[in-house]
Every structure is written in C-alpha cells, then in structure tokens.
Amino acid sequence: MSQQQQQQQQQQQQQQQQQQQQQQQQQQQQQQQQQQQQDPLEVLCNILGKQQIAGDMQTVSVVKAAVAKPERLVEDIEFGELSLEEFVQQGKSGGDKTSKGRGDVQTLEQCMLHFSPGVTRHDIDSDCIDEKERDRFQDLHGAIAGCDDVLKSVESYLSRFQTELGVVSAEIESLQSRSVQLNSQLENRLNLERLLGPAVEEVSISPKAVRLISGGPINQEWVKALNEVETRSASIEANTSTLANVKAVEDLKPLLSDLKAKAIERVRDYLVAQIKAIRSPNMNAQVIQQKSLVKYKDLYAFLARNHPTLAEEIVQAYINTLKWYYLSNFTRYTQALEKLKLHAADRNDLLGGDPNAQKRANAYHSTTYDPFSLGRRLDILRSANPTALPSYLAEDPQQPTKQTIHGIEVPFHNFNLALIDNISAEYSFVTEMFAPALPPSHSHSHSHSHSRASASTQTARLHQIFNPVFTLGQTQTKTLLDRSTDCLGILLCVRLNQHFAFELQRRKVPVADGYINQINMLLWPRFQMVMDMHTESLKRFAAGINTIAGAAASGAAHNIAALALTSGGDRQSSSSSSAPHPLTQRFGQFLQGILALSSEAGDDEPVSNSLARLRGEFDVLLGKFGRAGNGGDARGRERFLWSNYSLVMTIINDTHGKLASEQKEVSFDIIIEQVVSRLLLCALNVGGDKYACIEIREVLYKDELKILHILRRWSPLSLIYRIEVNAQPQIIGGGIVGLSIARHLAAARPNTTTVLLERHAHLGTETTSRNSEVIHAGLYYPRASLKTSLCIRGNHLLYSLCASRNIPHSNTSKWILAQDDEQMHTLQQLHEHSRQIRVPTRFVGSAEARRAEPDVRARAGVLESASTGIVDSHALMGCLRGEFEEMGGDVALLTAVEGVEKLPAGGGYVIYTRSGGGGGGGGSGGGGGGGGEKGQGGEEWAVTAETLINAAGHSSCAISNMLLPRHRHVTPAYAKGTYFSYAASSPKPRRLLYPAPKAGLGGLGTHLTLDMAGQVRFGPDVEWVDGPEDLVPNTGRLEEAVREIREYLPGVKAEMIRLDYCGVRPKLAVGEGEERGAFRDFVIREEEGFEGFVNLLGIESPGLTSALAIGERVEELLYG
C-alpha cells in the first residue's frame, strides 16, 4: 500500500474519530442536561443529609465524563486476573522500561500480536488506544471508587433508618393503645358529668355572683347575678325532698338565705332612692322611670316574688309620690294657663246683643276676638302633631301668646292634651314596671295571661295617681264654662274631648274613660244652655219689633241700619232697606261655625235640636225686620229676605255633613219661596203674560221643577225678562267690580232695571273670594295711572261705606320692609311718590319698630302706610248686592254669555246667553260672567240692551273679542297666586308686612296679611299659568315661600305654614320686548264706534279697593 493511500486512510480514520467525538460530546451534553434536571447523586446526598465537597463534585464530573461510551469499541481488552488499576499500573511500568520512539511501538505491537496472533499490524495501529485516553480512565476509576464510598454510606444510613423505623413503629403501637384507653376514660367522665352536672349546678353559686350581690354596683351584671341566685334557690326549694340528705345542699341553704336577704335589702334601698329622687326640684319623672326603673324592672319582680309585703309598700310609696308629682305640676300648669288672655263673655256675645259693643267693625288690633266666627280656631282640631303649650310660654308676658285673646278651647286643649299624654306614659310604665311577678323560668304566654288578669289592678293604681288631677281638670272646665256664652268655644271643647277619647282608645289606655265622660257631662248641658240663651236673645230682640216706632227705637239701640229706613224717604235710606242685616252676618258666621264643627256629628247629639230652635227664632226675627223696614212694600220685604238668606247661603256653602245639608235645604226652601213669591207678585202686578204665571205656579207646586229651575237657577233670565220688560243696562260679571258698577247704574237710572249676569251659582266666587281682602293705599303705581287715582278714591269710599253699613273692616296699617341699601332706596322712592300723590306714609325708626313688632326683621328700614287695611269681602258683597236689588236691580245667576252682537243704527246690543250652568269658560273679577262654549246644556235666551258693561274679569278679553273687530282684540295673561295659612300662635304681628317691591315681578312678593279674626296668612306669590282654571295649590311653591317669609319674619315656624288656596289675577299681556311682569294699567273705556259698550280689562289688584271708584267712573262714562 502506498504512502499516499495510508495517509488517506489515516485522514479517514481521524475524520471518523472526530465524528465519534462529536457524537460523544452531543450525548454527554444530553446526559448533562438530563442530570441537571435530576442528578442521582444529588438525590442520594439529600437522602443521606450530606453536602457535596469539591472532591465529590470533581468525582461526579469525572463520572459524568466517563459515562459517555463510544458506540463501537476498537477492541475487547483481556485484563486477566488484574484489576483495572493493576493493569494500568502494569502498563505504566512497562512503558518506563522502554525507550521512546519506534522501539516502544514494536514492543507494544509484539505484545498485541502475542495476545492476538491473528491481528495484523494495520489493525493494531488502527485499534490502538491513544495514550491520551489513560487519564480519562484513571478519572473514571476514581469516580467509581467515590461511588463505592457513597453507596457504603447509603447502606449504613438505610440500616440505621430501618432500625429507627422499627422503634417508631413500636411507639406508635403504644400510643394507639394509650389513645384507646384515654377515649374510654373521657367517655366515662362525660357520662359522669352528664349525670352529676345538673345536680352540682343546682347546689352551687359562683363566687362572682356572691360578691356582686353583696357589694357590687346595681347594673345589668348585678341583675344577672340576682337571677342566678334566684334560679338556684328555686331549684333547691323545688327538689327539697330529693336533696334532703345531700351535705352540699344543707351547707348551701343558710348561705343562700342570707344572700337573698341581702339582695332584698339592696333592691329595697335602690327602689326607695329612685322614688325619692322624683321629689327633687325640677325633676322629670319620666327620665327616672326610663333610665333607672324600667331598665331594672327585674328588681321589682324579684322583690314581689320573695317579699310581697315589701313590694306592695314600694308600689304604694311610688303611687303617693307620683300623685304628689302630677298634682303639683298640673296645678302649676293650670296657674300658667290662667294667665292666658281669654275673651271676657258678656250679654253682647249673644246673637241678640249689641254688635257695637265689641267695636270689631271699626277698630282692629292683634287681640281681636270674634265669638261668632270660627275662622282659624278650627285649626286646633286639624293639627297633625299637637303638642301642649309649655308653661313658660304661657307665663312669659313677652310671648305672643300673652298678647292674643284666646277662646276657652285653648286652655282646655292644652290641659287635657298634657293630661292624656302623661296618663298614656304613666300607664305604659306602670304596666311594664309593676307587672305580675313571675319566676324567671315561666314562659312568655304565662306572663301575658297574668298581665291581662292584672289589668284592673294597674288601672286602679293609675286612678289613685290621677284622681286628684281629674278633679283639677273638672274644676278648670267648670271655671272655663262658668258664665261663658262662647257657644263655638264650648262645641270646640266637645270635639276636642271626643278626640281625646278616641286617642285613648287607640292607645288602649282605659284609665281616663270616667274623666272623659264627666267632662262631657259638663260640656253638653252648657252648650244647650248657651244655645237656648242665643235663642232667647233673638226672641227678646224680636219682641220689640212690633211697630214701626218700636223698630226704629230698637234700631237706634242696636245700630240696625235696616230699621233706620222707616224714618226717611231719601235714596240713601231706601237703598239700605234690602241690604243684609248685620245680625244676618253674625248668624251666618255662627251657623257656619256650628256646621263646620258638626260635619261628623252623630244623630244622638243635641246640636240639631238646639240649632232648629235657633233657626226658627232667626226666621221670625228676619221676617219682622223685613216688615218693619219696608212697611207695606211687599217687593221690598221679599228683596230684604232674599238678600239676607242669600248671604247665609253664601257663608255656609262650603260646609259639609248631614246637619249642613239639612240647613242648606232649609235656606234653599226659604229662598225659593221668596223668589217665586216675588216673581209671581210682580207678574200679577205688571200684567205679565199668562205663560209666565202658569210656569211660576208649576214651580210652586212641583218639587222636581223647584229643584231643577230654582235650586240651580235662582233668578232665571227668561223670567226676569218676561216680568221686567223695561230692563236695559246689562253688566257681565258678578264680582265686586261688577256689583259696584251695577249699584251705581241702578242709582243713576231709577226707572229701569239693571241686570247683572253671572255664570256661577253665587256672586264673587272667583277673584273676589280668592284674594287678600286688603284695602290698598295706592303706593305702587305711576302717578297718572288709573290704578293710582281709582285706588286712592276707592280707599276713601270703601272706608266710608264700611263705617256706615257696619261692614267688618280694620285700618291695620302696613309696613314695607327693606333688607339692604338697594331696597331702602326703593322705599325712599315710594315715600317721595306717596308725598306727590298725597298718600300718608312715614319711616319708622329701628327702636320703634323693635318695640312695636319685635319678631319682624328689617335690616335697612321700615316704611309705614297708614291708610292700608283689611275688609270682609263677603260682607261687602252682601251689602252691595242688597243695595243693588233694593234699587230695582236683578241678578241672573247661572247665566253664561255665549255671544254679543251690535244692532245697527244705535239699536243697542244683543246678548246671547245660556242658563242653568251651560257656559263653560271665562270668569269675572270675582264671579264669572261669560265666555262659555255654545251648544252646551241649559236654556238659551237672547236679550237686547242699550248699555253693555264688560266686567267679566277672566273672561273680559273673550267678551271684548266677541264684539270688537279682530285688529282690536286683546290678549289676556294669567298670574296664579298661592296663599299659605299659618297654624302657629306665634309670631303674630299686629299689622300687614310687605317686602320691598321688585320691578318686573308681576306682584308685591309673598307678604303677610291678617283676616278679620286676626289670623296670619301669607301670599300670594306669582306663577304664570295658561288659564284661570288652575286653582290647585302647587306644593313646590311652599319651600320658596318659606324662604321669602323668613327674610322678614325669621322666627316663623316653617312646619306650621301650609298651602291654603289659590287665586288667578286677570292681567293683560305685555307688548313685544317687555318683561312679562311689567306694569299694565286698568283699561276702562267706552269703545270707539260702540256707543254704550264699556270695556273693563285687566282689573286685577287693586280691583277690590278701587271697586266703588270704578263704579263712579263707569257711570260718568255712560251718563256724564
């Protein structure tokens, strides 16, 4: 073989060796990765608990390197009987003896040939192990030796572990045996405890309980200890026969007896101390009851079970103490209530008394009291959360309650309200604190049954406590009723007493039933007696009216305007004879109060009989007034009766209930009789057509026609025109303005019959009856405006009329209040303006303001208007209507205007009406007069009139637009105002209070006004609405109103301010670009091109004050 071929073979062998080495390296790397994941040596070392040292790590690495075995061995070496180490050592020693170079190779080759004769030299060269591999084998040997050592250590450890494991196993067997034994012992002890535990517990008391009862403070822990002692004692006593020979029981009984005696002593001392504390000055008994007695009610129960005699003595001590406590406190409270100013009753408080004695028509102050008007006195029954008046408020002379005159119902209500509240609280306490004493082991059902059984006992105890107070209450009631002629006050006391009875029944407190019945026995006889006194006063008064002279004398004595008619024939006297009598106003208010308080009265009450007798005498008296005042003028008598009974009906119209319905029916029957009689008489006198007489006769004799045609239409327009053929002037709108115009026109045209058309069943049911009833001074309007001139003139005329006709009114004055510099500047401008228009005003100093009205706040200043006042608008309406009808005028109620046409050639106007409530929309300045929708139910009628006055208030724009061309149409605007009542007795100012005006508001702000009974009310505010029909108070307005009120009356009780009623002011729409609340003057003019047609548009506030002056102006426009 050539040398070149050998070199190629060597190269191929080297390449194969390199490939083998690479494969071995890859295998080693894979093995290393596997060993890294889990090294057996590491696992073994962890088992043995040994740490590897550096040599071990080297050994491990060598072992890892030696583990990699080539895929093909060059030769299997025969070691003979030599170990690997000896074989290696033999090889080393043989190598040392030979020399380096070729000779050494031959020796090796000879050796190899000796061992393997069939091997060629080429095989020896290719299979010869490289000497460089020797170190590797040596390392492998060392590693194997290290592994032998490790395995020997493991073997030793495993041997020891096996030995120890055997020991542990033996111990476990011992523990298992021990556990079985302990479980058996535990079960035996539990069985023993189950058997002996209750018995031991029954005859043992904890030391803690003994120490607490002996000397610990009385608290909840003390009560628990007491219950423990009592339970043990009860158990021992219950099992005396069973435990008779038990030594522990015999030893415990003396200790238990002493412990119970100590507990009784401590309970007695504690209860006595608490009862004594009630007698301390200014002590509130209910505080002690709740915090010191009821909280520890188990103490009394323990005492009652273990020492009943002592417990009863404790109860009696409590009864005596509380008897003294309540009697002394209610005596002081009664003395405080006696300091309230009560109305002093006299003979003039009877219906037949002198109406001028009280001077309520011409003078007004904060203590005004009207015994014939219920007014806000009814609020005492309506209060949702009534509370008794504190005694310090009744005693303090600076409190508003001291400045107000009250009725007898105020002290009666406060005393009895405080009484039933205290009775209820005391009943609740006594039944809980002194309930029947039952052992703690008794069930709740047993306790409940015993509680029911002892109800009579608890009631008897409460009677012992409150009997002196009941006597005091009866004495107070007798004192209040003695010589009192305040029938409304007595009936209020009756209703309050009934309310108290219902409340006690609701609370299930039977203690005061006898007291309530005794109070009823005092109230009802006195009520009947006073009602009889009223009846007798009317009878005596009527007895003096038998002749014209007697009537005149009686009229002088009693200032009766109607009777003065007989002394002269001038128009003023004549115009007054049909006006409602002042006595009718008093009777109507009195009747309204009785009916309002009897809306839920039972048939067994004496109110109905007493009222029937009173009503009979009033009817007789009114008939005598009519005959005495009108002599032989039958028509005048009928008008007089008509106006008086109409006033009564107007006053009682809002009452409800069975008795109210009966009284309304009586009034309706009388009115029907007077109306039909008058119409029939007029028809016969003037020769009316036969059809009219037949129709009227049918009305007289057929009840169904009477109800249909009369109750719903008192003065049908068709009958008026069939009889009053000369009726000419027509006024649309039966409010205060329409009535005033009708009165003036009737006086200016005595030979014609002026007719007032009103779509409602009563006059003045819209704006007139839904305002503040204030007589304004005319401060707020431009100098040259109609509002200013007519308000100032109307103010003088109204005061004069009220004084001459005895119409309830008062010149209260008004304060305009400024809270900052800007508002003060507004007041200065008002003052200067009032000087120019000659209306009296003055600035009130701060000191004077504080003295006069301490509850009022005006930070910047006060401007007083001296000519501002209030008036009873219903009485004013009644007077104007009476005078109008006396002058020959007629009122057509339930007559709605549906159309108006102008006749050609100055022939007047045709008015299309529908009677019987057929008109739908519209209204008037207080009554409504037209604007209805055509085609609705009722009788249609068309009348012709030379003169037509449009005073329809809310419907005035609609009436005007019916007649005038489209380019002259006007647009209305509606400002809704909400009024708020005030149920509290303070603060109560003596004059009207207005905030400083704000431009563009559309009103005067939420101000404070007073009614004729002195009650406070607030409003109106301003809320723009789309029509006059929205008369429901908006609850959302209350919060804003309270905020405005507190600006000038900070002490007002917000919770006592409630929504009352609403009114809608008939305004005119402003021009384009103007504020909605900008000033708009009255429009009162005879329309150009429409002779005899007078338009009154935008007659809002001050329409009531200006009404009489407006009547004069319309008369001037028509007749010059």
Short mmCIF file of N, CA and C in Angstrom, two decimals, residues 185-272:
data_model
loop_
_atom_site.label_atom_id
_atom_site.label_comp_id
_atom_site.label_asym_id
_atom_site.label_seq_id
_atom_site.Cartn_x
_atom_site.Cartn_y
_atom_site.Cartn_z
N GLN A 185 -61.66 6.56 79.07
CA GLN A 185 -61.77 7.35 80.29
C GLN A 185 -62.59 8.63 80.07
N LEU A 186 -62.33 9.28 78.90
CA LEU A 186 -63.09 10.50 78.60
C LEU A 186 -64.57 10.22 78.49
N GLU A 187 -64.92 9.18 77.83
CA GLU A 187 -66.33 8.84 77.69
C GLU A 187 -66.97 8.56 79.05
N ASN A 188 -66.22 7.88 79.90
CA ASN A 188 -66.74 7.62 81.24
C ASN A 188 -66.94 8.91 82.03
N ARG A 189 -65.99 9.84 81.90
CA ARG A 189 -66.12 11.12 82.61
C ARG A 189 -67.28 11.96 82.07
N LEU A 190 -67.43 11.92 80.74
CA LEU A 190 -68.57 12.66 80.17
C LEU A 190 -69.90 12.09 80.64
N ASN A 191 -69.98 10.81 80.69
CA ASN A 191 -71.21 10.20 81.21
C ASN A 191 -71.44 10.59 82.66
N LEU A 192 -70.36 10.64 83.41
CA LEU A 192 -70.48 11.03 84.81
C LEU A 192 -70.90 12.49 84.94
N GLU A 193 -70.28 13.35 84.11
CA GLU A 193 -70.65 14.77 84.15
C GLU A 193 -72.10 14.97 83.72
N ARG A 194 -72.53 14.22 82.74
CA ARG A 194 -73.91 14.32 82.28
C ARG A 194 -74.89 13.95 83.39
N LEU A 195 -74.48 13.05 84.21
CA LEU A 195 -75.34 12.62 85.29
C LEU A 195 -75.24 13.53 86.52
N LEU A 196 -74.04 13.97 86.83
CA LEU A 196 -73.84 14.75 88.05
C LEU A 196 -73.86 16.25 87.83
N GLY A 197 -73.62 16.71 86.57
CA GLY A 197 -73.50 18.15 86.32
C GLY A 197 -74.72 18.96 86.74
N PRO A 198 -75.93 18.61 86.28
CA PRO A 198 -77.11 19.39 86.70
C PRO A 198 -77.30 19.41 88.20
N ALA A 199 -77.05 18.30 88.82
CA ALA A 199 -77.23 18.26 90.27
C ALA A 199 -76.24 19.17 90.98
N VAL A 200 -74.99 19.15 90.50
CA VAL A 200 -73.97 20.02 91.11
C VAL A 200 -74.29 21.48 90.84
N GLU A 201 -74.73 21.79 89.61
CA GLU A 201 -75.04 23.17 89.26
C GLU A 201 -76.19 23.71 90.08
N GLU A 202 -77.14 22.83 90.40
CA GLU A 202 -78.30 23.28 91.18
C GLU A 202 -77.92 23.66 92.60
N VAL A 203 -76.86 23.15 93.11
CA VAL A 203 -76.50 23.42 94.50
C VAL A 203 -75.21 24.24 94.59
N SER A 204 -74.91 25.01 93.52
CA SER A 204 -73.69 25.82 93.54
C SER A 204 -73.98 27.22 93.03
N ILE A 205 -73.30 28.20 93.59
CA ILE A 205 -73.39 29.60 93.18
C ILE A 205 -71.97 30.10 93.00
N SER A 206 -71.75 30.81 91.91
CA SER A 206 -70.39 31.27 91.63
C SER A 206 -69.98 32.35 92.61
N PRO A 207 -68.72 32.37 92.97
CA PRO A 207 -68.23 33.43 93.87
C PRO A 207 -68.43 34.83 93.31
N LYS A 208 -68.33 34.96 92.00
CA LYS A 208 -68.53 36.27 91.38
C LYS A 208 -69.94 36.79 91.64
N ALA A 209 -70.92 35.90 91.56
CA ALA A 209 -72.30 36.31 91.82
C ALA A 209 -72.48 36.73 93.26
N VAL A 210 -71.86 36.01 94.19
CA VAL A 210 -71.97 36.35 95.61
C VAL A 210 -71.36 37.71 95.88
N ARG A 211 -70.17 37.98 95.31
CA ARG A 211 -69.51 39.27 95.52
C ARG A 211 -70.32 40.42 94.92
N LEU A 212 -70.89 40.21 93.73
CA LEU A 212 -71.71 41.25 93.11
C LEU A 212 -72.92 41.60 93.94
N ILE A 213 -73.63 40.60 94.40
CA ILE A 213 -74.86 40.86 95.17
C ILE A 213 -74.54 41.50 96.50
N SER A 214 -73.43 41.12 97.09
CA SER A 214 -73.09 41.66 98.41
C SER A 214 -72.64 43.11 98.34
N GLY A 215 -71.83 43.46 97.38
CA GLY A 215 -71.28 44.81 97.39
C GLY A 215 -71.07 45.45 96.05
N GLY A 216 -71.47 44.80 94.98
CA GLY A 216 -71.26 45.36 93.66
C GLY A 216 -72.30 46.42 93.31
N PRO A 217 -71.98 47.27 92.32
CA PRO A 217 -72.97 48.29 91.87
C PRO A 217 -74.14 47.63 91.17
N ILE A 218 -75.31 48.23 91.34
CA ILE A 218 -76.52 47.69 90.71
C ILE A 218 -76.53 48.10 89.24
N ASN A 219 -76.31 47.11 88.41
CA ASN A 219 -76.33 47.32 86.97
C ASN A 219 -76.81 46.03 86.32
N GLN A 220 -76.59 45.90 85.03
CA GLN A 220 -77.08 44.71 84.34
C GLN A 220 -76.39 43.45 84.83
N GLU A 221 -75.10 43.54 85.14
CA GLU A 221 -74.40 42.37 85.68
C GLU A 221 -74.97 41.97 87.02
N TRP A 222 -75.32 42.97 87.82
CA TRP A 222 -75.91 42.68 89.14
C TRP A 222 -77.25 41.96 88.97
N VAL A 223 -78.04 42.40 87.99
CA VAL A 223 -79.32 41.76 87.73
C VAL A 223 -79.13 40.32 87.28
N LYS A 224 -78.12 40.06 86.44
CA LYS A 224 -77.85 38.69 86.02
C LYS A 224 -77.47 37.81 87.21
N ALA A 225 -76.64 38.35 88.10
CA ALA A 225 -76.26 37.59 89.30
C ALA A 225 -77.48 37.32 90.17
N LEU A 226 -78.35 38.30 90.30
CA LEU A 226 -79.57 38.11 91.08
C LEU A 226 -80.44 37.01 90.48
N ASN A 227 -80.59 37.03 89.18
CA ASN A 227 -81.39 35.98 88.52
C ASN A 227 -80.76 34.60 88.74
N GLU A 228 -79.42 34.54 88.77
CA GLU A 228 -78.74 33.26 89.02
C GLU A 228 -79.03 32.76 90.42
N VAL A 229 -78.95 33.65 91.38
CA VAL A 229 -79.23 33.25 92.77
C VAL A 229 -80.67 32.78 92.91
N GLU A 230 -81.59 33.54 92.30
CA GLU A 230 -82.99 33.17 92.43
C GLU A 230 -83.28 31.85 91.74
N THR A 231 -82.63 31.63 90.62
CA THR A 231 -82.83 30.35 89.93
C THR A 231 -82.32 29.19 90.76
N ARG A 232 -81.14 29.31 91.39
CA ARG A 232 -80.62 28.25 92.24
C ARG A 232 -81.52 28.02 93.44
N SER A 233 -81.98 29.09 94.03
CA SER A 233 -82.85 28.95 95.19
C SER A 233 -84.15 28.25 94.82
N ALA A 234 -84.72 28.62 93.69
CA ALA A 234 -85.97 27.98 93.26
C ALA A 234 -85.75 26.51 92.97
N SER A 235 -84.60 26.17 92.41
CA SER A 235 -84.31 24.78 92.09
C SER A 235 -84.15 23.94 93.36
N ILE A 236 -83.47 24.49 94.35
CA ILE A 236 -83.28 23.76 95.60
C ILE A 236 -84.61 23.57 96.32
N GLU A 237 -85.42 24.63 96.34
CA GLU A 237 -86.71 24.52 97.00
C GLU A 237 -87.63 23.54 96.29
N ALA A 238 -87.51 23.47 94.95
CA ALA A 238 -88.37 22.56 94.20
C ALA A 238 -87.97 21.11 94.41
N ASN A 239 -86.70 20.85 94.74
CA ASN A 239 -86.21 19.48 94.90
C ASN A 239 -85.80 19.20 96.35
N THR A 240 -86.53 19.76 97.28
CA THR A 240 -86.17 19.62 98.70
C THR A 240 -86.20 18.15 99.14
N SER A 241 -87.23 17.46 98.72
CA SER A 241 -87.36 16.06 99.15
C SER A 241 -86.25 15.19 98.56
N THR A 242 -85.87 15.45 97.36
CA THR A 242 -84.83 14.65 96.71
C THR A 242 -83.45 14.93 97.29
N LEU A 243 -83.19 16.19 97.61
CA LEU A 243 -81.87 16.61 98.07
C LEU A 243 -81.79 16.77 99.58
N ALA A 244 -82.72 16.13 100.31
CA ALA A 244 -82.78 16.36 101.76
C ALA A 244 -81.53 15.89 102.47
N ASN A 245 -80.95 14.82 102.03
CA ASN A 245 -79.80 14.23 102.73
C ASN A 245 -78.47 14.58 102.08
N VAL A 246 -78.47 15.53 101.16
CA VAL A 246 -77.23 15.91 100.49
C VAL A 246 -76.51 16.95 101.34
N LYS A 247 -75.27 16.64 101.71
CA LYS A 247 -74.50 17.53 102.57
C LYS A 247 -74.28 18.89 101.93
N ALA A 248 -74.01 18.92 100.62
CA ALA A 248 -73.76 20.20 99.94
C ALA A 248 -74.98 21.11 100.00
N VAL A 249 -76.15 20.52 99.88
CA VAL A 249 -77.37 21.31 99.93
C VAL A 249 -77.57 21.89 101.32
N GLU A 250 -77.35 21.08 102.34
CA GLU A 250 -77.50 21.57 103.71
C GLU A 250 -76.52 22.70 104.01
N ASP A 251 -75.34 22.63 103.45
CA ASP A 251 -74.37 23.70 103.66
C ASP A 251 -74.73 24.96 102.88
N LEU A 252 -75.37 24.81 101.75
CA LEU A 252 -75.67 25.96 100.89
C LEU A 252 -76.91 26.73 101.33
N LYS A 253 -77.85 26.06 101.98
CA LYS A 253 -79.12 26.73 102.31
C LYS A 253 -78.94 27.97 103.19
N PRO A 254 -78.19 27.94 104.25
CA PRO A 254 -78.00 29.17 105.04
C PRO A 254 -77.36 30.30 104.24
N LEU A 255 -76.34 29.94 103.45
CA LEU A 255 -75.70 30.96 102.62
C LEU A 255 -76.68 31.55 101.61
N LEU A 256 -77.49 30.72 101.03
CA LEU A 256 -78.46 31.19 100.05
C LEU A 256 -79.51 32.08 100.69
N SER A 257 -79.96 31.71 101.87
CA SER A 257 -80.95 32.54 102.57
C SER A 257 -80.38 33.91 102.91
N ASP A 258 -79.15 33.93 103.40
CA ASP A 258 -78.52 35.22 103.71
C ASP A 258 -78.31 36.06 102.45
N LEU A 259 -77.94 35.39 101.37
CA LEU A 259 -77.69 36.11 100.13
C LEU A 259 -78.98 36.73 99.58
N LYS A 260 -80.09 36.01 99.68
CA LYS A 260 -81.37 36.55 99.22
C LYS A 260 -81.81 37.71 100.11
N ALA A 261 -81.57 37.59 101.41
CA ALA A 261 -81.92 38.69 102.31
C ALA A 261 -81.11 39.94 101.97
N LYS A 262 -79.85 39.74 101.66
CA LYS A 262 -79.01 40.88 101.27
C LYS A 262 -79.51 41.49 99.95
N ALA A 263 -79.90 40.63 99.01
CA ALA A 263 -80.41 41.12 97.73
C ALA A 263 -81.70 41.90 97.93
N ILE A 264 -82.61 41.41 98.78
CA ILE A 264 -83.86 42.13 99.06
C ILE A 264 -83.57 43.49 99.66
N GLU A 265 -82.62 43.52 100.58
CA GLU A 265 -82.25 44.80 101.21
C GLU A 265 -81.74 45.79 100.17
N ARG A 266 -80.86 45.33 99.30
CA ARG A 266 -80.28 46.23 98.30
C ARG A 266 -81.33 46.68 97.28
N VAL A 267 -82.23 45.79 96.88
CA VAL A 267 -83.30 46.16 95.95
C VAL A 267 -84.21 47.20 96.58
N ARG A 268 -84.56 47.00 97.84
CA ARG A 268 -85.41 47.97 98.54
C ARG A 268 -84.75 49.33 98.57
N ASP A 269 -83.48 49.37 98.96
CA ASP A 269 -82.78 50.66 99.06
C ASP A 269 -82.71 51.33 97.69
N TYR A 270 -82.46 50.56 96.67
CA TYR A 270 -82.35 51.14 95.32
C TYR A 270 -83.68 51.74 94.86
N LEU A 271 -84.78 50.99 95.01
CA LEU A 271 -86.09 51.49 94.56
C LEU A 271 -86.53 52.70 95.37
N VAL A 272 -86.31 52.65 96.66
CA VAL A 272 -86.68 53.80 97.51
C VAL A 272 -85.88 55.04 97.11
#
